[in-house]
PDB file of C-alpha atoms in Angstrom:
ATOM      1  CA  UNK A   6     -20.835  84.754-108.145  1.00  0.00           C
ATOM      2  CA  UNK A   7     -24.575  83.814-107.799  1.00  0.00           C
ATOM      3  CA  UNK A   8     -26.719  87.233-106.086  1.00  0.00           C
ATOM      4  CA  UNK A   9     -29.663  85.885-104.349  1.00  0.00           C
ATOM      5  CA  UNK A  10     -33.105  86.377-105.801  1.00  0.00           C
ATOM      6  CA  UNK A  11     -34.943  89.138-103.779  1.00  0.00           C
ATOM      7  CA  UNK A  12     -38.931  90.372-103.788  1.00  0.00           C
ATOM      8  CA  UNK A  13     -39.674  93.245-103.822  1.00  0.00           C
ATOM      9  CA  UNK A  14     -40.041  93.638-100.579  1.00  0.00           C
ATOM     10  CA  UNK A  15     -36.681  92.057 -99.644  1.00  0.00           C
ATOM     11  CA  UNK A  16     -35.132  94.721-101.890  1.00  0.00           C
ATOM     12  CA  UNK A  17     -36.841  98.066-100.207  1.00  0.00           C
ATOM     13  CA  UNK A  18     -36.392  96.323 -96.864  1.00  0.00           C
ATOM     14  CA  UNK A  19     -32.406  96.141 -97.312  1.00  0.00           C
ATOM     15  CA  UNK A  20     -32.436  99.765 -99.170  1.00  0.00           C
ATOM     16  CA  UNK A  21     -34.364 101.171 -95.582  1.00  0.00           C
ATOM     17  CA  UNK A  22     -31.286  99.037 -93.646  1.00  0.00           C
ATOM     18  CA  UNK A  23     -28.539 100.648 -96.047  1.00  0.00           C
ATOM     19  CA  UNK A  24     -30.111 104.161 -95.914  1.00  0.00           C
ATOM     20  CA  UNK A  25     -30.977 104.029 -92.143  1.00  0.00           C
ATOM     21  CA  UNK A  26     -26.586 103.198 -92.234  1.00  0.00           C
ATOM     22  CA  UNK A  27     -25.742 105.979 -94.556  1.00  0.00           C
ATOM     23  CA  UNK A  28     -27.532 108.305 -92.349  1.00  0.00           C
ATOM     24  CA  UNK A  29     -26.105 107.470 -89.149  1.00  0.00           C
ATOM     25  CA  UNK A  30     -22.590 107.913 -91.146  1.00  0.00           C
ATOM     26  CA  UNK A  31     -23.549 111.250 -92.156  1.00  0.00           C
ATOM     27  CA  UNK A  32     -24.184 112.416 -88.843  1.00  0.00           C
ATOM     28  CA  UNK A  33     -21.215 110.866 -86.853  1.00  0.00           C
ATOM     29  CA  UNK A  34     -19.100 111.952 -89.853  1.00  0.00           C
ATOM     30  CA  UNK A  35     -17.132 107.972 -90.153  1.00  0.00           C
ATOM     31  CA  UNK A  36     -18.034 104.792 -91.394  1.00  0.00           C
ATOM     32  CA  UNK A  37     -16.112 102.631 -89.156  1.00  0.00           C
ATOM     33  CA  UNK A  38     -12.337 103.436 -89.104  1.00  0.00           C
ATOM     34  CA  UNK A  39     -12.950 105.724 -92.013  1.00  0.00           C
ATOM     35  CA  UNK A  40     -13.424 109.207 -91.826  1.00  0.00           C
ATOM     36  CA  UNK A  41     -15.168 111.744 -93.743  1.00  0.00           C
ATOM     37  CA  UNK A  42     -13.925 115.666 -93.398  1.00  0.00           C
ATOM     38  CA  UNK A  43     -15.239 118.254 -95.219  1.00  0.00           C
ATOM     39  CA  UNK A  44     -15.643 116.306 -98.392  1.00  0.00           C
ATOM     40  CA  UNK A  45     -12.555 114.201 -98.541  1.00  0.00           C
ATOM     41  CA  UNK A  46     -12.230 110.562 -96.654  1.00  0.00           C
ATOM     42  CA  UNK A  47      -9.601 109.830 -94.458  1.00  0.00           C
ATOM     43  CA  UNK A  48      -7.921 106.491 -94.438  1.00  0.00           C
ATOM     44  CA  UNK A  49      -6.569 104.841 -91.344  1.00  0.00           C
ATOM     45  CA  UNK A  50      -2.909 104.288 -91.390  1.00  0.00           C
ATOM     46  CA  UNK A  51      -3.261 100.764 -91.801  1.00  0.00           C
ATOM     47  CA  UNK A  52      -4.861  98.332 -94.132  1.00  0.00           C
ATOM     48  CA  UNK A  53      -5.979  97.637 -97.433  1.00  0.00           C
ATOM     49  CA  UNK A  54      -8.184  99.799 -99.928  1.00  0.00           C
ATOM     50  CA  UNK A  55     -10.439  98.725-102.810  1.00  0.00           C
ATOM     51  CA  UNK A  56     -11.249 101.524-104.875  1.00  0.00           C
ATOM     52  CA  UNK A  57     -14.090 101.049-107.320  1.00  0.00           C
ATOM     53  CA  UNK A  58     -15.870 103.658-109.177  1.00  0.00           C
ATOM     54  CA  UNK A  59     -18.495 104.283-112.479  1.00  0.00           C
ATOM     55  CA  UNK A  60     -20.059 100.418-112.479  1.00  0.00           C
ATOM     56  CA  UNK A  61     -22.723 101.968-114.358  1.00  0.00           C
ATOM     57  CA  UNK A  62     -24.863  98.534-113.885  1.00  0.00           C
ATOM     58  CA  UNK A  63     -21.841  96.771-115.784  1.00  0.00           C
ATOM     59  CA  UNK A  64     -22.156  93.190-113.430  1.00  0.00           C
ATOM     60  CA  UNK A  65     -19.495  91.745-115.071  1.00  0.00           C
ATOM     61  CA  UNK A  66     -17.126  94.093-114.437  1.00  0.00           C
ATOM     62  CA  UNK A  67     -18.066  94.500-110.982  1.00  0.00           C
ATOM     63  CA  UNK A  68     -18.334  90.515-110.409  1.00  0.00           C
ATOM     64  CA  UNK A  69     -14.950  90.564-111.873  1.00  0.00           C
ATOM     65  CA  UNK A  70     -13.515  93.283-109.566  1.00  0.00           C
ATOM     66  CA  UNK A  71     -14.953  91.180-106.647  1.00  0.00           C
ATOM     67  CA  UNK A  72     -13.664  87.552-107.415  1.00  0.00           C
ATOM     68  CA  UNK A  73     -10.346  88.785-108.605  1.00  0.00           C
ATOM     69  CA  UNK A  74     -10.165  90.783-104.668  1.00  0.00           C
ATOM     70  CA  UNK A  75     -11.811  87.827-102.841  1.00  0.00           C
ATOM     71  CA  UNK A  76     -14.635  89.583-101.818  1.00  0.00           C
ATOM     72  CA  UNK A  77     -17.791  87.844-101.543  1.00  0.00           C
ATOM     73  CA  UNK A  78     -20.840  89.132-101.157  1.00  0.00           C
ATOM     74  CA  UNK A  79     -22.316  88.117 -97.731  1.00  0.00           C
ATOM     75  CA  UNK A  80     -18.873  87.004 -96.434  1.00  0.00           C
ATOM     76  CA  UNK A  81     -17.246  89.454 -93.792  1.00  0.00           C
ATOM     77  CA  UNK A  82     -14.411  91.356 -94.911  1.00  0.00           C
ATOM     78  CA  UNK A  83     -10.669  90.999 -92.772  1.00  0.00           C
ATOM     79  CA  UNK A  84     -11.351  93.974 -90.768  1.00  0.00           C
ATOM     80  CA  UNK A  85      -8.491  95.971 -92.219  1.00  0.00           C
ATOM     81  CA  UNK A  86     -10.083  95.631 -95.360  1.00  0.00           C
ATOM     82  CA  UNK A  87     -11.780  98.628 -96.850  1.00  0.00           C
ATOM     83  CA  UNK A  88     -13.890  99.083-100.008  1.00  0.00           C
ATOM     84  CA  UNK A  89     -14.415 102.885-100.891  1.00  0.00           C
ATOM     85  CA  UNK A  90     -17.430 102.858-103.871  1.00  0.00           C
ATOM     86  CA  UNK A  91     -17.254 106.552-105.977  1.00  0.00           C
ATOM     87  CA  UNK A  92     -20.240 106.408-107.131  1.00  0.00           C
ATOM     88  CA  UNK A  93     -22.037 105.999-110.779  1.00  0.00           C
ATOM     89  CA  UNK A  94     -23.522 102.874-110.001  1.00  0.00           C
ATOM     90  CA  UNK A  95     -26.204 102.568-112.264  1.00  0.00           C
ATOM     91  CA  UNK A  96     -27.093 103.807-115.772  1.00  0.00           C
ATOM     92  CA  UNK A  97     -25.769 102.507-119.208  1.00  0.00           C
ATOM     93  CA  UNK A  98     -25.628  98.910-118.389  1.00  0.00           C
ATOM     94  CA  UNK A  99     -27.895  96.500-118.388  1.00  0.00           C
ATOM     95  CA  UNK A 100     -27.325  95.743-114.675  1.00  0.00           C
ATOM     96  CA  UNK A 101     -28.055  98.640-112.808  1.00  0.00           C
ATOM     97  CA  UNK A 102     -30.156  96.698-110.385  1.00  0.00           C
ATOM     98  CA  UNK A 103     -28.286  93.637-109.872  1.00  0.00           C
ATOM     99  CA  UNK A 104     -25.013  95.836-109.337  1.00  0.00           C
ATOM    100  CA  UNK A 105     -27.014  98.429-106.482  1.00  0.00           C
ATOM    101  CA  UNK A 106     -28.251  95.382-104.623  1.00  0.00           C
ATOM    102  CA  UNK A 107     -24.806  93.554-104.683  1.00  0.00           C
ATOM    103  CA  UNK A 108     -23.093  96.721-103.317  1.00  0.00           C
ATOM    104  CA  UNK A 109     -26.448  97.446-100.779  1.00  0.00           C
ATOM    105  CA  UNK A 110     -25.641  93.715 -99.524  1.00  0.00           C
ATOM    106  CA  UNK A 111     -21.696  94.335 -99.226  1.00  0.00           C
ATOM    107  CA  UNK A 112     -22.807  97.538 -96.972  1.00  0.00           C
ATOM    108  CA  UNK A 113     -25.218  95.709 -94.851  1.00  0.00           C
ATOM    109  CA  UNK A 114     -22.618  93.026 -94.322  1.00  0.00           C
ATOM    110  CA  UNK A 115     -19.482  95.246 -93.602  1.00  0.00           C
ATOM    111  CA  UNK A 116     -21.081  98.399 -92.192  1.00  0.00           C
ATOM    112  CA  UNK A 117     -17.742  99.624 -90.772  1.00  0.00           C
ATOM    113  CA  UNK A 118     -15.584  98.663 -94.136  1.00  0.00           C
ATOM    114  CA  UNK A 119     -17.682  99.666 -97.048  1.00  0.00           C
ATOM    115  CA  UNK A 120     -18.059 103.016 -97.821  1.00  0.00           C
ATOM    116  CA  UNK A 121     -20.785 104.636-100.441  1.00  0.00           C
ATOM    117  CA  UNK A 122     -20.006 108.069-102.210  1.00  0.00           C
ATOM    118  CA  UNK A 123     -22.688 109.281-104.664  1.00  0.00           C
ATOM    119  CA  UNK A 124     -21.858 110.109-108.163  1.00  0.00           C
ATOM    120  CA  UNK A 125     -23.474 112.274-110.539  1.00  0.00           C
ATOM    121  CA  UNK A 126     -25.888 109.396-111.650  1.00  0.00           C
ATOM    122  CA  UNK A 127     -27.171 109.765-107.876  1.00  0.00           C
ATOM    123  CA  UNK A 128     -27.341 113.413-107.940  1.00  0.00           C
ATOM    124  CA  UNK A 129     -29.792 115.398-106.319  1.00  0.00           C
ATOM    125  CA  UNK A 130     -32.874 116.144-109.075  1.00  0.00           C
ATOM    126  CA  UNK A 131     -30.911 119.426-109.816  1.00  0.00           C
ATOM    127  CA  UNK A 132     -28.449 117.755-111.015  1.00  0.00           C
ATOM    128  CA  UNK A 133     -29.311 115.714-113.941  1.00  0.00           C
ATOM    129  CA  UNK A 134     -27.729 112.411-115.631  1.00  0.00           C
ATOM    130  CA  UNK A 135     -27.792 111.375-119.079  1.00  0.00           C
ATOM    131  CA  UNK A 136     -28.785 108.751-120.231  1.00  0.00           C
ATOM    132  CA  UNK A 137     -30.811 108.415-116.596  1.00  0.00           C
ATOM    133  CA  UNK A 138     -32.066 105.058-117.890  1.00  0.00           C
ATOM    134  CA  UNK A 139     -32.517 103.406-114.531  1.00  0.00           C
ATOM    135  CA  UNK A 140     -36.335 103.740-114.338  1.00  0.00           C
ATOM    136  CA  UNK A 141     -37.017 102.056-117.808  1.00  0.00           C
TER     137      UNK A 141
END
């Protein structure tokens, strides 16, 4: 699976579009058919769910996860399709960046069928990581 080369400025420009999503989530309290109540997330009755959690910038994994499910990355997903990421999506691997703009495109793309949960490695700064190697 080949992830498009972004500037800088590409990259910031679809973390504002992703962020500007995850906020309007948080305050209508859904992302698409998707519900979130007082810290769980309700499924719809129907459908199909992709559960992925603790990438920790491993691409190959994650490529893996997303070829073996048919998912591409700028591809609609079947509308009863759902991908629920728990978080932990950097750190450790080599990839972190490559992974957090794969799964920043797959929001963008699927607003309504891609959900984002923040892990411990995107804690608040009270709540610290380690290794937090992102920055190097």
């Amino acid at each position: 699976m080949e992830l498009p080369q972004l500037s800088s400025e590409e990259f910031d420009a679809l973390l504002r579009e992703v962020c500007f999503l995850l906020r309007r989530e948080r305050a209508e309290g859904r992302c698409g058919a998707l519900r979130f109540e007082g810290g769980l997330v309700k499924l719809p009755s129907s459908g199909s769910l992709i559960v992925i959690g603790d990438l920790h910038g491993d691409w190959e994994s994650f490529e893996f996860i997303l070829r073996k499910s048919g998912v591409g990355l700028e591809e609609p997903l079947s509308k009863d399709l759902y991908l629920l990421f728990l978080g932990d999506y950097v750190d450790r691997g080599l990839h972190s960046v490559e992974v957090l703009q794969a799964i920043l495109m797959l929001k963008k793309h699927n607003p309504g069928n891609v959900a984002l949960l923040r892990g411990n490695h995107e804690g608040p700064k009270d709540l610290p990581a380690s290794p937090k190697d992102l920055p190097y």
